[in-house]
Coordinates of N, CA and C in Angstrom, one line a residue:
Q1 N 1.0 -1.1 0.2 CA -0.4 -0.3 0.4 C 1.2 1.2 -0.1
V2 N 0.9 1.8 -0.5 CA 1.2 3.1 -0.7 C 0.2 4.1 -0.9
Q3 N 0.8 5.5 -0.3 CA -0.3 7.0 -0.1 C 1.1 8.3 -0.5
L4 N 0.0 8.9 -1.3 CA 1.0 10.5 -1.4 C -0.6 11.9 -1.3
V5 N 1.5 11.9 -0.1 CA 0.1 13.4 0.2 C 0.8 14.5 -0.2
E6 N 0.3 15.0 -1.1 CA 0.8 16.5 -1.6 C -0.1 17.8 -0.2
S7 N 1.2 19.1 -0.9 CA 0.9 20.0 -0.3 C 1.9 21.7 -0.4
G8 N 1.2 21.8 0.0 CA 1.8 23.3 -1.0 C 1.8 24.3 -1.3
G9 N 0.1 24.1 -1.7 CA -0.4 24.8 -2.7 C -1.2 26.1 -1.7
G10 N -2.3 27.0 -3.1 CA -2.6 28.5 -2.5 C -2.3 29.5 -3.4
L11 N -2.4 30.2 -3.3 CA -2.6 31.8 -3.6 C -1.8 32.5 -3.5
V12 N -1.2 32.6 -4.9 CA 0.2 33.5 -5.1 C 0.4 34.3 -6.3
Q13 N 0.6 34.9 -6.6 CA 0.4 36.9 -7.4 C 1.7 36.0 -8.1
V14 N 1.3 36.5 -10.2 CA 1.3 36.3 -10.8 C 3.1 36.6 -10.5
G15 N 3.8 35.7 -11.3 CA 5.6 36.2 -11.3 C 6.0 35.7 -10.7
G16 N 5.2 34.8 -8.7 CA 5.7 34.0 -8.0 C 6.2 33.2 -8.2
S17 N 6.4 32.9 -6.4 CA 6.8 30.8 -6.6 C 6.4 30.5 -5.4
L18 N 5.7 29.0 -5.9 CA 5.2 28.2 -4.5 C 6.5 26.8 -4.3
R19 N 6.7 26.2 -3.7 CA 6.5 25.0 -3.2 C 6.0 24.2 -2.9
L20 N 5.6 22.9 -3.9 CA 5.0 21.7 -4.1 C 5.7 20.8 -3.2
S21 N 5.3 19.7 -2.3 CA 6.0 18.7 -2.0 C 4.2 17.5 -2.1
C22 N 5.1 16.3 -2.0 CA 5.0 15.1 -1.8 C 5.2 14.6 -1.4
A23 N 4.6 13.3 -0.4 CA 5.2 12.2 0.7 C 4.4 11.2 0.7
A24 N 5.1 10.1 0.4 CA 4.7 8.7 0.1 C 5.1 8.3 1.4
S25 N 4.3 6.8 1.5 CA 4.4 6.6 3.0 C 4.1 5.0 1.9
G26 N 4.3 4.5 2.8 CA 4.1 2.5 3.2 C 5.7 2.3 3.1
R27 N 5.3 0.7 3.6 CA 6.3 0.1 4.0 C 7.0 -0.6 2.5
T28 N 6.6 -1.5 1.7 CA 6.4 -1.6 0.3 C 6.5 -0.4 -0.7
F29 N 7.1 0.7 -0.2 CA 7.2 1.8 -1.5 C 8.2 1.5 -2.7
I30 N 8.1 0.8 -3.7 CA 9.1 1.2 -4.5 C 7.9 1.8 -5.7
S31 N 9.0 2.6 -6.1 CA 8.3 3.9 -7.4 C 10.0 4.0 -8.2
N32 N 10.4 4.1 -9.1 CA 11.2 4.6 -10.1 C 10.8 6.3 -10.7
A33 N 9.5 5.5 -11.2 CA 8.9 6.9 -11.8 C 8.4 7.9 -10.9
M34 N 8.1 9.1 -10.5 CA 7.3 9.7 -9.9 C 6.8 11.1 -10.6
G35 N 5.3 11.2 -10.6 CA 5.0 13.1 -11.9 C 4.5 14.2 -10.7
W36 N 4.1 14.8 -11.2 CA 3.7 16.0 -11.7 C 2.4 15.8 -13.2
F37 N 1.3 16.1 -11.9 CA 0.2 16.6 -13.6 C -0.9 17.9 -12.8
R38 N -2.3 18.2 -13.8 CA -2.2 18.9 -13.6 C -4.1 18.9 -13.5
Q39 N -4.4 19.6 -13.7 CA -6.1 19.4 -14.0 C -7.1 20.7 -13.6
A40 N -6.8 22.0 -14.4 CA -7.8 22.5 -14.5 C -8.9 22.5 -14.5
P41 N -10.2 23.7 -14.4 CA -11.4 23.0 -14.8 C -11.8 23.2 -15.7
G42 N -12.6 22.0 -16.2 CA -13.1 21.9 -17.4 C -12.7 21.6 -18.4
K43 N -10.5 21.2 -17.9 CA -9.9 20.1 -18.8 C -9.1 19.0 -18.5
G44 N -9.0 18.5 -19.3 CA -8.0 16.9 -19.0 C -6.8 17.5 -18.0
R45 N -6.3 16.1 -18.3 CA -5.5 15.7 -16.7 C -4.1 16.3 -17.6
E46 N -2.9 17.4 -17.4 CA -1.7 17.0 -18.5 C -0.8 17.2 -17.7
F47 N -0.2 17.1 -17.5 CA 1.2 16.3 -17.5 C 2.3 17.5 -17.5
V48 N 3.4 17.6 -16.3 CA 4.3 18.8 -15.7 C 5.2 18.5 -15.4
A49 N 5.5 16.8 -14.5 CA 7.1 16.5 -14.7 C 7.2 15.8 -14.1
A50 N 8.1 14.8 -14.3 CA 8.7 13.2 -14.4 C 10.4 13.0 -13.8
I51 N 10.2 12.5 -13.3 CA 11.6 12.2 -12.7 C 11.4 11.3 -11.9
N52 N 13.2 10.4 -12.6 CA 13.0 8.6 -11.9 C 13.6 9.7 -10.8
W53 N 14.7 7.8 -10.1 CA 14.8 7.4 -8.2 C 15.9 7.8 -9.0
S54 N 16.7 8.0 -9.3 CA 18.6 8.7 -9.7 C 18.4 10.0 -9.5
A55 N 17.1 10.9 -10.6 CA 17.1 11.9 -10.7 C 18.2 12.3 -11.2
S56 N 18.6 10.9 -12.7 CA 19.8 11.0 -13.8 C 19.0 11.4 -14.2
N57 N 16.9 11.5 -14.5 CA 15.9 12.1 -15.7 C 15.2 12.4 -15.6
T58 N 14.7 13.7 -15.7 CA 13.7 14.0 -15.2 C 13.1 15.3 -16.5
N59 N 11.8 15.4 -16.4 CA 11.4 15.3 -17.7 C 10.0 16.4 -18.0
Y60 N 10.2 17.7 -18.4 CA 8.8 18.9 -17.6 C 8.4 18.7 -19.6
A61 N 6.8 18.9 -19.3 CA 6.3 19.8 -20.6 C 7.0 21.1 -20.9
D62 N 6.7 21.7 -22.0 CA 6.9 23.1 -23.3 C 6.9 23.8 -21.3
S63 N 5.2 23.6 -21.4 CA 5.2 25.4 -21.0 C 5.5 25.2 -19.5
V64 N 6.2 24.2 -18.8 CA 6.9 25.3 -17.7 C 8.2 24.8 -18.1
K65 N 9.4 24.2 -18.3 CA 10.4 24.2 -18.8 C 11.0 25.6 -18.6
G66 N 12.3 26.3 -17.2 CA 12.7 26.7 -17.8 C 12.4 27.6 -15.9
R67 N 10.8 26.9 -16.2 CA 10.4 27.7 -14.5 C 9.8 27.3 -13.4
F68 N 9.9 25.7 -13.7 CA 9.2 24.0 -12.8 C 10.3 23.8 -12.6
T69 N 11.2 23.6 -11.0 CA 11.2 22.1 -11.1 C 11.9 20.7 -10.2
I70 N 11.9 20.0 -10.7 CA 11.0 18.7 -9.8 C 12.0 17.4 -8.9
S71 N 11.7 17.7 -8.1 CA 13.5 16.9 -7.2 C 12.9 15.8 -5.5
R72 N 14.0 15.2 -5.8 CA 13.4 14.1 -5.1 C 14.2 14.2 -3.8
D73 N 14.3 13.6 -2.4 CA 14.9 13.4 -1.4 C 14.2 11.7 -0.7
N74 N 14.6 10.9 -1.4 CA 14.1 9.3 -1.2 C 14.9 8.4 0.2
D75 N 15.3 9.4 1.2 CA 15.2 8.6 2.0 C 14.1 9.2 2.6
R76 N 13.8 11.0 2.3 CA 12.4 11.2 3.3 C 10.8 10.7 2.5
N77 N 10.8 9.9 0.8 CA 10.6 10.0 0.1 C 8.9 11.0 0.2
T78 N 10.6 11.4 0.0 CA 9.5 12.7 -1.2 C 9.8 13.3 -2.0
V79 N 8.6 13.2 -3.0 CA 9.0 14.6 -4.0 C 9.0 16.0 -4.1
Y80 N 9.2 16.6 -4.9 CA 8.9 18.2 -4.7 C 9.0 18.8 -6.0
L81 N 7.8 19.7 -5.8 CA 8.1 20.6 -7.1 C 8.2 21.9 -7.3
Q82 N 9.1 22.6 -7.9 CA 9.7 24.2 -7.2 C 8.8 24.9 -8.4
M83 N 8.5 25.9 -8.1 CA 7.7 26.6 -9.5 C 8.5 28.4 -9.3
N84 N 8.4 28.8 -10.5 CA 9.6 30.2 -11.0 C 8.2 30.5 -11.1
S85 N 8.5 32.2 -11.3 CA 7.3 32.4 -12.5 C 5.8 32.1 -12.7
L86 N 5.5 31.8 -11.7 CA 4.9 31.6 -11.8 C 3.4 33.0 -13.1
K87 N 2.3 32.1 -13.8 CA 1.4 32.5 -14.9 C 0.0 31.7 -14.2
P88 N -0.8 33.0 -14.8 CA -2.8 32.8 -14.2 C -2.8 31.0 -15.1
E89 N -2.0 31.1 -15.9 CA -2.9 29.2 -17.3 C -1.9 28.3 -15.7
D90 N -1.4 29.1 -15.4 CA -0.3 27.5 -14.2 C -1.9 27.2 -13.4
T91 N -2.3 28.4 -13.2 CA -3.4 27.8 -12.6 C -4.5 26.4 -12.2
A92 N -4.7 25.5 -11.4 CA -4.7 24.1 -11.0 C -5.0 23.5 -10.4
A93 N -5.3 22.3 -10.6 CA -5.3 21.3 -9.0 C -4.0 20.7 -9.4
Y94 N -3.1 20.9 -8.2 CA -1.9 19.5 -8.6 C -1.7 17.9 -8.2
Y95 N -1.9 16.9 -8.9 CA -1.7 16.5 -7.9 C -0.1 14.9 -8.6
C96 N 0.1 14.6 -7.3 CA 1.7 13.6 -7.4 C 0.7 12.2 -8.2
A97 N 1.8 11.4 -8.7 CA 1.0 10.7 -8.9 C 3.1 9.5 -9.3
A98 N 2.7 7.9 -8.7 CA 3.4 7.0 -8.5 C 3.8 6.4 -9.2
Q99 N 4.7 5.3 -10.1 CA 4.3 4.4 -11.0 C 4.8 3.4 -10.0
K100 N 4.6 1.7 -10.2 CA 5.3 0.6 -9.2 C 5.7 0.0 -10.2
G101 N 6.7 0.2 -9.3 CA 8.2 -0.6 -10.2 C 9.6 -0.2 -10.7
L102 N 10.7 -0.4 -11.5 CA 11.5 0.4 -11.4 C 12.2 0.7 -12.7
Y103 N 11.1 0.8 -13.4 CA 11.5 1.2 -15.3 C 10.4 2.7 -15.2
Y104 N 10.8 3.2 -15.4 CA 11.0 4.9 -16.0 C 10.7 4.7 -17.8
S105 N 8.9 5.2 -17.8 CA 8.9 5.5 -18.8 C 7.2 5.7 -19.2
D106 N 7.0 6.4 -20.4 CA 5.2 5.9 -20.8 C 5.7 7.5 -19.4
Y107 N 6.7 8.3 -18.7 CA 6.0 9.4 -18.1 C 4.5 10.0 -17.8
A108 N 4.7 10.7 -19.3 CA 3.6 11.9 -18.9 C 1.8 10.9 -19.8
N109 N 1.8 9.8 -19.1 CA 1.2 9.1 -19.2 C 0.1 9.0 -18.3
P110 N -0.7 9.6 -18.6 CA -1.5 9.6 -16.6 C -2.4 7.9 -15.9
R111 N -2.5 7.2 -16.9 CA -2.8 6.1 -17.0 C -1.2 5.1 -16.8
E112 N -0.5 5.4 -16.7 CA 0.6 5.1 -16.5 C 1.0 5.1 -15.2
Y113 N 0.6 5.3 -14.5 CA 0.3 6.3 -12.5 C -0.2 4.7 -12.0
D114 N 0.0 4.5 -10.8 CA -0.9 3.4 -9.8 C -1.3 4.5 -9.1
Y115 N -0.2 5.2 -7.8 CA -0.3 6.0 -6.9 C -0.8 7.6 -7.5
W116 N -1.7 7.3 -6.4 CA -2.7 9.5 -7.0 C -2.7 10.0 -5.5
G117 N -2.0 11.7 -5.7 CA -2.8 12.1 -4.0 C -4.1 12.5 -4.6
Q118 N -4.0 13.7 -3.7 CA -5.3 14.2 -3.7 C -5.7 14.8 -4.5
G119 N -4.7 15.4 -4.4 CA -4.7 17.1 -5.0 C -3.8 17.4 -4.6
T120 N -3.6 19.5 -4.5 CA -3.6 20.3 -3.7 C -3.9 21.4 -4.9
Q121 N -4.8 23.0 -4.5 CA -4.7 23.8 -5.1 C -4.1 24.9 -5.5
V122 N -4.0 25.4 -6.6 CA -3.1 26.0 -7.0 C -3.2 27.5 -7.9
T123 N -3.9 28.5 -7.6 CA -3.7 29.4 -8.2 C -4.1 31.0 -7.7
V124 N -3.1 30.9 -9.1 CA -1.4 32.7 -9.6 C -2.3 34.0 -10.8
S125 N -3.2 34.7 -9.6 CA -3.5 35.8 -9.5 C -3.2 36.9 -10.2
S126 N -3.4 37.3 -11.4 CA -2.9 39.3 -11.3 C -2.8 40.5 -10.4

């Protein structure tokens, strides 16, 4: 059993920053691919960023490249998403997700993820 809990969302002005955290729990927790997705009202779930176990691979949606940074601390079983230079279009519910197993593939496909958090809301205002 794996549980993911996001935190760090909130209201921020355009150009501001937020850091989201995703804490994973479970004694049997094993995950190579960890990712962040977001979903705005009336929109589908959108890939944001992904990272493998060693952090040798990171991947980002074009819309957030250069602004967002994904990282992880395996000793703490925590994944982070540092969001800088926030824009109104970044407004969404952000979800942390994890894949089972040791492989890092199809990282942008939400169907490939086995565990999901409940989400944390990020709102960017002018």
